JSON list of C-alpha atoms in Angstrom, two decimals:
[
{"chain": "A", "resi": 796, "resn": "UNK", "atom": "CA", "xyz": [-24.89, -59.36, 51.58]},
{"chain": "A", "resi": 797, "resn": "UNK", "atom": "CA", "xyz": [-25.60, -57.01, 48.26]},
{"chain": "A", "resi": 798, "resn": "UNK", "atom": "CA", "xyz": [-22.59, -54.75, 48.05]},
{"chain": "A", "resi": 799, "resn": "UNK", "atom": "CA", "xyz": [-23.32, -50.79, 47.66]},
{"chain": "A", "resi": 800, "resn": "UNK", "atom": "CA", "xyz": [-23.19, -50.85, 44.30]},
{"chain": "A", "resi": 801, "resn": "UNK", "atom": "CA", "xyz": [-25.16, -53.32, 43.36]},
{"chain": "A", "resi": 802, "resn": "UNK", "atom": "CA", "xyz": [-28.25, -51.17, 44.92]},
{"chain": "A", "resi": 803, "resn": "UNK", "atom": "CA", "xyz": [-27.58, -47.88, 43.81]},
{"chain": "A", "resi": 804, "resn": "UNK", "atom": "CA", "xyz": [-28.51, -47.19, 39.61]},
{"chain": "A", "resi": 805, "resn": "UNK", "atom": "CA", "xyz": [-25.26, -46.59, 37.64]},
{"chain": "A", "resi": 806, "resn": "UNK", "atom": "CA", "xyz": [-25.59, -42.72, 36.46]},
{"chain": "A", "resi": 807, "resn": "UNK", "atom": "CA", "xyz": [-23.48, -42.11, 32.95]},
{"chain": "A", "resi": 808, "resn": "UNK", "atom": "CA", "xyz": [-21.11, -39.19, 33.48]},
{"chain": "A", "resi": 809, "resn": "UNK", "atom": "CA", "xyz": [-22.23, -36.76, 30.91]},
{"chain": "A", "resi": 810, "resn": "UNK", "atom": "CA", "xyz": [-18.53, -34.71, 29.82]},
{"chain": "A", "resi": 811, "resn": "UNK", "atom": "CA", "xyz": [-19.08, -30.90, 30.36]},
{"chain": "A", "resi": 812, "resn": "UNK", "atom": "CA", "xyz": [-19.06, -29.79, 27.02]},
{"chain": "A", "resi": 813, "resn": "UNK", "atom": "CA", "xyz": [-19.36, -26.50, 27.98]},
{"chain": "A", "resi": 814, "resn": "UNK", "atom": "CA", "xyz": [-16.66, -26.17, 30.41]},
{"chain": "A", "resi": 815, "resn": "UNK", "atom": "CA", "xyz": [-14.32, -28.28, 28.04]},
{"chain": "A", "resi": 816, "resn": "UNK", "atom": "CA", "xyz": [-14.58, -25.87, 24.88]},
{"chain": "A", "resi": 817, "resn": "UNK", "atom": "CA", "xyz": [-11.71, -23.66, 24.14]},
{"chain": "A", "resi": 818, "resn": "UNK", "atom": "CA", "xyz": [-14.09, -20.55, 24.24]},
{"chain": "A", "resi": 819, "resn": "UNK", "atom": "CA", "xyz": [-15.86, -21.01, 27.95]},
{"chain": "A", "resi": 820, "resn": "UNK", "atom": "CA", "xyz": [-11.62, -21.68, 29.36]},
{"chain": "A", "resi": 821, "resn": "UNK", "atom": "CA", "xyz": [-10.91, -18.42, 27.40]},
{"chain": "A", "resi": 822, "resn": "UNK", "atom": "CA", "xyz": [-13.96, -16.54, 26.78]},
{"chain": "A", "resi": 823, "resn": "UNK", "atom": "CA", "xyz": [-13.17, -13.28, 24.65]},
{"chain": "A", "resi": 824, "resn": "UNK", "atom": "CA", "xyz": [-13.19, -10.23, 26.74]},
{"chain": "A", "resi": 825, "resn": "UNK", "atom": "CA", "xyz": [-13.35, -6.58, 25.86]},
{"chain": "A", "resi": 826, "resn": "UNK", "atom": "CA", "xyz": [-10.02, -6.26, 26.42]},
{"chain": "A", "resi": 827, "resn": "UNK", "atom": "CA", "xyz": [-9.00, -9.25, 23.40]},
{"chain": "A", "resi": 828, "resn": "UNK", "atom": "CA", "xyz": [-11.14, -7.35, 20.65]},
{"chain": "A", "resi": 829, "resn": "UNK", "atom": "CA", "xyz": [-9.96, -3.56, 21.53]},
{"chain": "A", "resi": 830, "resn": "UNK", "atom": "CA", "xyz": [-7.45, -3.71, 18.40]},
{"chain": "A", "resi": 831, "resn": "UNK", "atom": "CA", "xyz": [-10.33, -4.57, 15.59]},
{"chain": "A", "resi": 832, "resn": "UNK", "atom": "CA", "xyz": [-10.39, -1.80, 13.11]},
{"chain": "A", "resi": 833, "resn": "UNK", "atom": "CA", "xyz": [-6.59, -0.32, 14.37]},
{"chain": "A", "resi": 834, "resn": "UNK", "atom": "CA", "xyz": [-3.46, -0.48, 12.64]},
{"chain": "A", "resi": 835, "resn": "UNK", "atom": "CA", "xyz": [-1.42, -3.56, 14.63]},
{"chain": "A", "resi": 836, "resn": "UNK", "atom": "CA", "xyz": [2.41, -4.40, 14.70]},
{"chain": "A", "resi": 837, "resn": "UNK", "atom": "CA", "xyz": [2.68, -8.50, 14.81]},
{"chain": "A", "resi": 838, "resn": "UNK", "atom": "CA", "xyz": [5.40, -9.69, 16.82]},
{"chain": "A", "resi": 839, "resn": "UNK", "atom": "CA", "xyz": [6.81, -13.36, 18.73]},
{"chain": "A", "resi": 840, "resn": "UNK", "atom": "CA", "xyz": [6.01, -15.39, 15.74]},
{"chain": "A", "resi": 841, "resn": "UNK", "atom": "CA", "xyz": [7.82, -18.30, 15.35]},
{"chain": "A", "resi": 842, "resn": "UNK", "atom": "CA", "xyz": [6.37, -20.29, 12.47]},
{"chain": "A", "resi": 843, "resn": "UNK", "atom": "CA", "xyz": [5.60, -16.90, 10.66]},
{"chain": "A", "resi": 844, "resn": "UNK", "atom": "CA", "xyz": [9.44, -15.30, 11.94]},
{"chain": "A", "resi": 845, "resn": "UNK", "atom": "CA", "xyz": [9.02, -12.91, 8.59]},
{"chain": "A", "resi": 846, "resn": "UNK", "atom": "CA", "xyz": [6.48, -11.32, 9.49]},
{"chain": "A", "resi": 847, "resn": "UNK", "atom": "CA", "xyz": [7.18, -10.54, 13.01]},
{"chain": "A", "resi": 848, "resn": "UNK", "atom": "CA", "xyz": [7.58, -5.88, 13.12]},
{"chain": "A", "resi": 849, "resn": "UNK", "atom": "CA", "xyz": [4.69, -6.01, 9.84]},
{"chain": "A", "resi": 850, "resn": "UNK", "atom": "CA", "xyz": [2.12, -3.53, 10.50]},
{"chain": "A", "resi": 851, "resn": "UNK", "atom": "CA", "xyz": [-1.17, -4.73, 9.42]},
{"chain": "A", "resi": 852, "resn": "UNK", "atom": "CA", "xyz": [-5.13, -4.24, 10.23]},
{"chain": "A", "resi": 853, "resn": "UNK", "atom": "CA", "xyz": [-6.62, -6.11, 12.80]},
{"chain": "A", "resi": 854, "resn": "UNK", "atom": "CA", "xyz": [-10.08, -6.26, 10.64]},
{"chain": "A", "resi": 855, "resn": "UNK", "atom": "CA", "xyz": [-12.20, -8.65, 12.64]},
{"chain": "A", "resi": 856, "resn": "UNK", "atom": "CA", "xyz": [-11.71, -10.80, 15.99]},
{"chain": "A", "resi": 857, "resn": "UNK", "atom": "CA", "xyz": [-12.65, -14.61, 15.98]},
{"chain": "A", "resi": 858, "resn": "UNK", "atom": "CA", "xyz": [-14.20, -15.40, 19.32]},
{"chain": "A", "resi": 859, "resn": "UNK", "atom": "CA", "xyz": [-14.65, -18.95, 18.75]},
{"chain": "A", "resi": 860, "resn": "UNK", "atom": "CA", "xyz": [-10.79, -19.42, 18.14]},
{"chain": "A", "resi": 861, "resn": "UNK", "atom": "CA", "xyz": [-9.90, -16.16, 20.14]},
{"chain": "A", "resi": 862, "resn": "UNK", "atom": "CA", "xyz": [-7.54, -15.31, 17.41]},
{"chain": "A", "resi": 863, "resn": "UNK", "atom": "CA", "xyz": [-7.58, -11.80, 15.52]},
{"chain": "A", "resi": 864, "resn": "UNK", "atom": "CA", "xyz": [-7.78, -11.42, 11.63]},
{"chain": "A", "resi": 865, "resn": "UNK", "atom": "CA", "xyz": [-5.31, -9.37, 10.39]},
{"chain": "A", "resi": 866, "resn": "UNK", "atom": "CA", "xyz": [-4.35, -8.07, 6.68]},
{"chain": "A", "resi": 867, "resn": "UNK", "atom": "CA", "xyz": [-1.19, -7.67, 5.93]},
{"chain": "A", "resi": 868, "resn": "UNK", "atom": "CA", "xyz": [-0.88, -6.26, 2.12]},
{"chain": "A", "resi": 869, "resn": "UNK", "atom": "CA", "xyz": [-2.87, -8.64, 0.68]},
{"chain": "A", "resi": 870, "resn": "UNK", "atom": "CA", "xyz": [-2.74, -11.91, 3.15]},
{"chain": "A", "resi": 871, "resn": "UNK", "atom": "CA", "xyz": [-4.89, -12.26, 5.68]},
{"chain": "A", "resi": 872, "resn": "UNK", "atom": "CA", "xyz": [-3.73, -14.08, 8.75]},
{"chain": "A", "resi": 873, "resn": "UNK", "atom": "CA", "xyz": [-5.01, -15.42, 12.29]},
{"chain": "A", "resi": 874, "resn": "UNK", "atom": "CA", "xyz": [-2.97, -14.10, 15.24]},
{"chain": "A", "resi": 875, "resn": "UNK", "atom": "CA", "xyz": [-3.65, -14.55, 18.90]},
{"chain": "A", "resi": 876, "resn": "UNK", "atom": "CA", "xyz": [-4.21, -11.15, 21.25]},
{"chain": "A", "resi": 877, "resn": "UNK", "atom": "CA", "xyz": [-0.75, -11.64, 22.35]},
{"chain": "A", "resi": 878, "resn": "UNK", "atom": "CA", "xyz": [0.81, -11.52, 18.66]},
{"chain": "A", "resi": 879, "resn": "UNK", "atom": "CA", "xyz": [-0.41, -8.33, 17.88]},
{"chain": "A", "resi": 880, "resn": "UNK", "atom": "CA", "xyz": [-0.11, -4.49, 19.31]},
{"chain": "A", "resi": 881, "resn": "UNK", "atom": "CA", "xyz": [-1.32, -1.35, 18.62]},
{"chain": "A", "resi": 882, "resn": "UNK", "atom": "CA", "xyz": [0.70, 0.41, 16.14]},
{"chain": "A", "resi": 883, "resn": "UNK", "atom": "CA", "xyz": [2.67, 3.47, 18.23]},
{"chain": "A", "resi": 884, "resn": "UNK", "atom": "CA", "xyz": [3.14, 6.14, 14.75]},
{"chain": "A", "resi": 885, "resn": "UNK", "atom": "CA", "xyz": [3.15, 9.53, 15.43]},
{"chain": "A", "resi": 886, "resn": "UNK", "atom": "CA", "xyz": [3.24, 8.65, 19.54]},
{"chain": "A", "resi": 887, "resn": "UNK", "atom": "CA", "xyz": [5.04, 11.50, 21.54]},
{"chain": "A", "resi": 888, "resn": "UNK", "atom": "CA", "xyz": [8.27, 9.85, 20.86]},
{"chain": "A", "resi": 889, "resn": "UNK", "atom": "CA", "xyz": [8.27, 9.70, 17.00]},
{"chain": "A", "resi": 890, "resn": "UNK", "atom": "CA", "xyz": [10.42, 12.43, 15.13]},
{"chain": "A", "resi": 891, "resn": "UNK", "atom": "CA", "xyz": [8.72, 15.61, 13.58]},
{"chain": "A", "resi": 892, "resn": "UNK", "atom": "CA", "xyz": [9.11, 14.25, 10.46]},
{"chain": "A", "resi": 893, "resn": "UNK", "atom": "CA", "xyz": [7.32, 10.41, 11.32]},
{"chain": "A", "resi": 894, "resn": "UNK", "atom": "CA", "xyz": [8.05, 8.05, 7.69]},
{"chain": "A", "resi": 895, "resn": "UNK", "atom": "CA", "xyz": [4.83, 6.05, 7.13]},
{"chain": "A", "resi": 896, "resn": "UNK", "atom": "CA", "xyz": [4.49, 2.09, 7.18]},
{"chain": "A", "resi": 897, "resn": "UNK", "atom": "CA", "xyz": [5.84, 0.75, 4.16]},
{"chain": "A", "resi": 898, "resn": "UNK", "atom": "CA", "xyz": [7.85, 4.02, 2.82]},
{"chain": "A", "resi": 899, "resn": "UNK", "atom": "CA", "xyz": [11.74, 3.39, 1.28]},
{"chain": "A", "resi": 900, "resn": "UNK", "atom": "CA", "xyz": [14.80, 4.01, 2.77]},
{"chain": "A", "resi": 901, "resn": "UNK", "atom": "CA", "xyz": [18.20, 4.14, 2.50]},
{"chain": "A", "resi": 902, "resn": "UNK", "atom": "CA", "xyz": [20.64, 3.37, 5.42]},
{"chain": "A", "resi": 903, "resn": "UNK", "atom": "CA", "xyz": [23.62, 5.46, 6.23]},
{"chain": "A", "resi": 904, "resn": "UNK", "atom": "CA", "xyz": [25.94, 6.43, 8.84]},
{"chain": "A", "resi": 905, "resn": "UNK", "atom": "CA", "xyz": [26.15, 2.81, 10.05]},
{"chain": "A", "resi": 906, "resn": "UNK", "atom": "CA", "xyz": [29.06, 2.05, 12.32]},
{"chain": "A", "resi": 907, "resn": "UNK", "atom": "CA", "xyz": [28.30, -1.53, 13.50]},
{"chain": "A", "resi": 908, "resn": "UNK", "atom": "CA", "xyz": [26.54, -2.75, 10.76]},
{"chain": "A", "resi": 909, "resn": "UNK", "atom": "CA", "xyz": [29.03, -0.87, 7.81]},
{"chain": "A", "resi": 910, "resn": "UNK", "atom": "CA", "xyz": [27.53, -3.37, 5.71]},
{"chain": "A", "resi": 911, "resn": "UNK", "atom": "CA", "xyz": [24.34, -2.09, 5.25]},
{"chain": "A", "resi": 912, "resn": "UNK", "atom": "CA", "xyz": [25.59, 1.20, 4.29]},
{"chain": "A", "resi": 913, "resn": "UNK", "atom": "CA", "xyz": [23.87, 2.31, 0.80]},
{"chain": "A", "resi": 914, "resn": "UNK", "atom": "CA", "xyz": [21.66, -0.49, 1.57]},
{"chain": "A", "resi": 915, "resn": "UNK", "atom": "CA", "xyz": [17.38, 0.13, 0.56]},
{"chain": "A", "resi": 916, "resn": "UNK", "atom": "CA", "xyz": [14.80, -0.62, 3.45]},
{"chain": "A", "resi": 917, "resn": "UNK", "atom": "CA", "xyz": [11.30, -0.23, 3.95]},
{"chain": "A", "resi": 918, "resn": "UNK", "atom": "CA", "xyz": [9.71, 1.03, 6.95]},
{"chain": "A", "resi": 919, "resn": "UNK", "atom": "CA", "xyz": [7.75, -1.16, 9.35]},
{"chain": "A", "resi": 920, "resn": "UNK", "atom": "CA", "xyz": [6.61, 0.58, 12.65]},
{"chain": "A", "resi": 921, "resn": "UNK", "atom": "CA", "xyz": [7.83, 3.09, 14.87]},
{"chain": "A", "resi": 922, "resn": "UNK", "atom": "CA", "xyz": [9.59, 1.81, 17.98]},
{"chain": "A", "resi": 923, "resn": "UNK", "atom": "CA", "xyz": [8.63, 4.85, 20.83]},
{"chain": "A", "resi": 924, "resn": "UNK", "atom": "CA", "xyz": [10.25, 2.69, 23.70]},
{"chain": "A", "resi": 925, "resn": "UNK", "atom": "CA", "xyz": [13.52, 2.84, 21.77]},
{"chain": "A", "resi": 926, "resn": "UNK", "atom": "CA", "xyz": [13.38, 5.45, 19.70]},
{"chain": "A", "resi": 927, "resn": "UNK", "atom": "CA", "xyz": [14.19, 3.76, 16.21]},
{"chain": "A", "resi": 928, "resn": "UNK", "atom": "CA", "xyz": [12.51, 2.29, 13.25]},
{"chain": "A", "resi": 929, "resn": "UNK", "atom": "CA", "xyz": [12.11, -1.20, 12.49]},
{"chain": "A", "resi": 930, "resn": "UNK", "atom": "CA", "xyz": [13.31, -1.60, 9.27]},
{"chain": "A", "resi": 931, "resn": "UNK", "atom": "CA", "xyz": [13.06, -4.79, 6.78]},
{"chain": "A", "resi": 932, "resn": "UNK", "atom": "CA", "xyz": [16.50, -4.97, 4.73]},
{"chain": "A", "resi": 933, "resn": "UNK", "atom": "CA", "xyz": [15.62, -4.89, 0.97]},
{"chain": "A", "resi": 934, "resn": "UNK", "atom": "CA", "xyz": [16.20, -8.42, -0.35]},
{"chain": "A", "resi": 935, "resn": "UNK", "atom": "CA", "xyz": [16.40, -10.01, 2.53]},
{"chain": "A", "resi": 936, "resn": "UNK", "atom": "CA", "xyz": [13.81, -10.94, 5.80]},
{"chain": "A", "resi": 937, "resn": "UNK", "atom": "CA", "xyz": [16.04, -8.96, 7.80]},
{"chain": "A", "resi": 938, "resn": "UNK", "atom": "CA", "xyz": [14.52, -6.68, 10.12]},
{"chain": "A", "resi": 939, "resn": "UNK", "atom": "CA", "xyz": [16.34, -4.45, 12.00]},
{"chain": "A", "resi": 940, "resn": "UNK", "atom": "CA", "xyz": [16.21, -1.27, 14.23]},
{"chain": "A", "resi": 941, "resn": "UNK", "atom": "CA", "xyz": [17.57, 2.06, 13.19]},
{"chain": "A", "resi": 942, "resn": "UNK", "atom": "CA", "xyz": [17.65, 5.42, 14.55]},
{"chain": "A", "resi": 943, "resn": "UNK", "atom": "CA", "xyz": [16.03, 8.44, 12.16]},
{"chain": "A", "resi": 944, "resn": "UNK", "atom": "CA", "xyz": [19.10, 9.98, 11.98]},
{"chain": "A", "resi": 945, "resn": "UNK", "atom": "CA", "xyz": [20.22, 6.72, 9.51]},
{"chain": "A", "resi": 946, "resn": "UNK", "atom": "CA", "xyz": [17.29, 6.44, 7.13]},
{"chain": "A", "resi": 947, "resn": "UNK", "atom": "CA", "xyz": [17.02, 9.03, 4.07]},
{"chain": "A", "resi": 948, "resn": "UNK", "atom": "CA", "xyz": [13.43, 8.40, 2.67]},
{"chain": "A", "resi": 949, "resn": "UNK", "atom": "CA", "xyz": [13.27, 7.63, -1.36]},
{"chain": "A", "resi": 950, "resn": "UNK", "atom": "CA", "xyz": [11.33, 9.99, -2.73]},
{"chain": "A", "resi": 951, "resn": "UNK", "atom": "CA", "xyz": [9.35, 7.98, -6.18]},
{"chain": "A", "resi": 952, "resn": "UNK", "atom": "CA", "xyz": [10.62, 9.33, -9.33]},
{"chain": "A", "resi": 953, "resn": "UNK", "atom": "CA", "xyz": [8.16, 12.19, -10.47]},
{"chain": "A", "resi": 954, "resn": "UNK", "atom": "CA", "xyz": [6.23, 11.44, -13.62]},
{"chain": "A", "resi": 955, "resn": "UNK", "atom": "CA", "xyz": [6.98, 13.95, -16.08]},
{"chain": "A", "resi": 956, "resn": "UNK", "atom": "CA", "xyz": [4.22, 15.19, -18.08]},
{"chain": "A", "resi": 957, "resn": "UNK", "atom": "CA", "xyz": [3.57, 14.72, -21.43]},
{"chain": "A", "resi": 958, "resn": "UNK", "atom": "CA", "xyz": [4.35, 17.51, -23.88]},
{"chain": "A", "resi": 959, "resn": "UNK", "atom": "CA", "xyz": [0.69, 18.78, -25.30]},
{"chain": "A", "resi": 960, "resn": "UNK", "atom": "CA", "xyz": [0.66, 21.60, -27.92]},
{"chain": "A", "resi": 961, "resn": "UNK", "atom": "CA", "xyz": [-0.28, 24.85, -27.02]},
{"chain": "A", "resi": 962, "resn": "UNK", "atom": "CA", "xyz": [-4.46, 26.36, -28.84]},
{"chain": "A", "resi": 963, "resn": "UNK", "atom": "CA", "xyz": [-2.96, 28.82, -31.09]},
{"chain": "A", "resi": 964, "resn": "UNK", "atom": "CA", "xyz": [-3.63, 32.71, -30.06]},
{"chain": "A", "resi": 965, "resn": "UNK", "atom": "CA", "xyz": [-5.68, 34.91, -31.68]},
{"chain": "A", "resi": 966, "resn": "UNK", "atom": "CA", "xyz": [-3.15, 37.01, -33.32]},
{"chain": "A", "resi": 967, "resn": "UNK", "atom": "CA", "xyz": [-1.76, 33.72, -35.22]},
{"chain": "A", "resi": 968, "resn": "UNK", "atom": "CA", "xyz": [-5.33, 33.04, -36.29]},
{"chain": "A", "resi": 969, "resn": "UNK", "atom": "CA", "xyz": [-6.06, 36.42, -37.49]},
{"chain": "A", "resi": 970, "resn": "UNK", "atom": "CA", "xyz": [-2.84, 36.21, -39.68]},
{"chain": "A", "resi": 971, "resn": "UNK", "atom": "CA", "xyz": [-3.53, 32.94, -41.13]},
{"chain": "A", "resi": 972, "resn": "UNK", "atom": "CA", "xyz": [-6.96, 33.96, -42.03]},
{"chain": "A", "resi": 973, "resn": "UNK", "atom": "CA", "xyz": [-5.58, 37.12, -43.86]},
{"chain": "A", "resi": 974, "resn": "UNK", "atom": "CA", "xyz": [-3.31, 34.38, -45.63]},
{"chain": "A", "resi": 975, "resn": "UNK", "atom": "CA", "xyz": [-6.10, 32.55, -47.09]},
{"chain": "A", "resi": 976, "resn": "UNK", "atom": "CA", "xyz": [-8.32, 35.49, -48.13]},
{"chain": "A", "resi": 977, "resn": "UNK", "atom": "CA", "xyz": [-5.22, 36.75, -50.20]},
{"chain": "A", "resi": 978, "resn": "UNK", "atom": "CA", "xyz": [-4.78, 33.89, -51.52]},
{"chain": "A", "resi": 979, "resn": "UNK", "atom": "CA", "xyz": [-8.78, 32.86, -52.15]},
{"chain": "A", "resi": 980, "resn": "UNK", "atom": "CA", "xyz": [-8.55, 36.80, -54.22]},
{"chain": "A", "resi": 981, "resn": "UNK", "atom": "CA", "xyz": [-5.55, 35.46, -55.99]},
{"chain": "A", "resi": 982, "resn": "UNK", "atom": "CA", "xyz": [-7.46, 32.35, -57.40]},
{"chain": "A", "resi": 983, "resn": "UNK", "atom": "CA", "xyz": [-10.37, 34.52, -58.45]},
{"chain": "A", "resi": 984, "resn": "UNK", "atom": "CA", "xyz": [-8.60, 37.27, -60.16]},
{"chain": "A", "resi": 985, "resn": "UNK", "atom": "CA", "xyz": [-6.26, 34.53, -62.15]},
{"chain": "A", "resi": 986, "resn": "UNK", "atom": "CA", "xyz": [-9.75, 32.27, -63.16]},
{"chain": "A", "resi": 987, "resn": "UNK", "atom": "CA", "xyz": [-11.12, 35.91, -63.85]},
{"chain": "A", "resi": 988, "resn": "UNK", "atom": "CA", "xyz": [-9.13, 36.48, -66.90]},
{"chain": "A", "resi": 989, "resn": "UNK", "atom": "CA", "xyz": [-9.52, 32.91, -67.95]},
{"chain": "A", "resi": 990, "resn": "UNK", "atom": "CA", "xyz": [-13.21, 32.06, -67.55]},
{"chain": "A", "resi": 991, "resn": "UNK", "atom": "CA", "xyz": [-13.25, 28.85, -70.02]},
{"chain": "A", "resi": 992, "resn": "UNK", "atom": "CA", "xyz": [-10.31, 27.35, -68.34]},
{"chain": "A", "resi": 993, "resn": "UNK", "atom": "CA", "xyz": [-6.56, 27.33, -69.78]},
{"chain": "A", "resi": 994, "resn": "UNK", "atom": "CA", "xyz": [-7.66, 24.38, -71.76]},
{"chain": "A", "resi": 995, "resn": "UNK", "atom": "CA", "xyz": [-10.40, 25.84, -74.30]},
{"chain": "A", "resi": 996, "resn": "UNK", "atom": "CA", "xyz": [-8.37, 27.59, -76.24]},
{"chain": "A", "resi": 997, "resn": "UNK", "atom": "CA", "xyz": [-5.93, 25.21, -77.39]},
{"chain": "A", "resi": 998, "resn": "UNK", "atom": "CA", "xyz": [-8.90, 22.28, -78.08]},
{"chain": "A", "resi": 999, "resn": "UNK", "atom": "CA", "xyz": [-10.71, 24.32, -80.00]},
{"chain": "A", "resi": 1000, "resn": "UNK", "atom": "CA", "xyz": [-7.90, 25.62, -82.80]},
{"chain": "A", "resi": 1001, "resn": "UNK", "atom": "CA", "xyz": [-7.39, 21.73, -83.05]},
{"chain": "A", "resi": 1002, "resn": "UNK", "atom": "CA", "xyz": [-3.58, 21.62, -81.83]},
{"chain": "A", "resi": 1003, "resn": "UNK", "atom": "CA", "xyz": [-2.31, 19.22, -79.82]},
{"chain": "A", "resi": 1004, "resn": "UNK", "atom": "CA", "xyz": [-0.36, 19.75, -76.29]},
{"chain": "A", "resi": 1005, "resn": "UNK", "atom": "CA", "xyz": [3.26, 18.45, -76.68]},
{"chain": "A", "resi": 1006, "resn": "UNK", "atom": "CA", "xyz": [4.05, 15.52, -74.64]}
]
């Protein structure tokens, strides 16, 4: 007798390409490209551990590789939806006086970490949950979290202006032009009583002028 499946056509499985792709098992949602065009605090990096508390700009969202683009200074990166937050400055928790992303510090007042006393920083992002700063250690890829009572802010230096001379008022002008009239009536009266130059009167008697 035939067996089964000798009488039924073989049918190919065709894979489920759709099913299969790394978009349909995570398809983007709202939710995943919220953040485009905000200011974003990347964090749980492991490859990338520097850059873990950097604020960037989520500029674009990838949907094919459900990953975020985001600019940090001048590198752009790829960061899943779980990498990246919203940036929390000037929340209801940050100080009156909120320091921006990327403004210098200097530490003081540490007790635990004496070390980095007199130590320069710059600012990263605004912690609300905790109340503190996250700070990157100048020098160094240390980041670490500091209350606003233990960052001074570095003001730049201020430019100082270059020294310009001042337009001359009218009262100087007015005596300088008095100056030169005198003197221009000087010149005429002395050519006045010499009106063939000092000259003539030597070349014509024939002499002359001692050397």
């Amino acid at each position: 007798p035939r067996s089964h499946s000798k009488l039924w056509p073989r049918v190919a499985r065709v894979p489920d390409t759709a099913a299969s792709s790394p978009t349909a098992r995570h398809p983007a949602s709202r939710a995943d490209m919220a953040l485009v065009g905000e200011r974003v605090v990347v964090s749980g990096l492991l490859r990338r551990p520097e850059l873990n508390s950097q604020v960037g700009e989520a500029t674009s969202f990838d949907e094919a590789n459900g990953r975020y683009t985001v600019r940090i200074g001048t590198e752009q990166i790829a960061l899943r939806p779980m990498n990246v937050e919203r940036a929390p400055f000037r929340s209801s928790g940050a100080p009156a006086e909120t320091l921006e992303p990327h403004a210098k510090v200097r530490i003081h007042g540490l007790s635990a970490r004496a070390e980095l006393n007199s130590c320069g920083g710059t600012i990263l992002c605004w912690h609300a949950d905790k109340g503190r700063y996250g700070v990157q250690v100048e020098g160094s890829l240390e980041t670490v979290l500091l209350r606003p009572t233990n960052l001074e802010e570095v003001k730049p230096p201020r430019v100082r202006e270059k020294w310009a001379p001042e337009w001359r008022s009218a009262e100087a002008d007015a005596i300088i032009e008095n100056k030169e009239r005198e003197l221009l009536a000087a010149e005429a009266a002395e050519a006045a009583k010499h009106p063939f130059g000092a000259g003539f009167g030597a070349a014509a008697g024939g002499g002359a002028a001692a050397v």
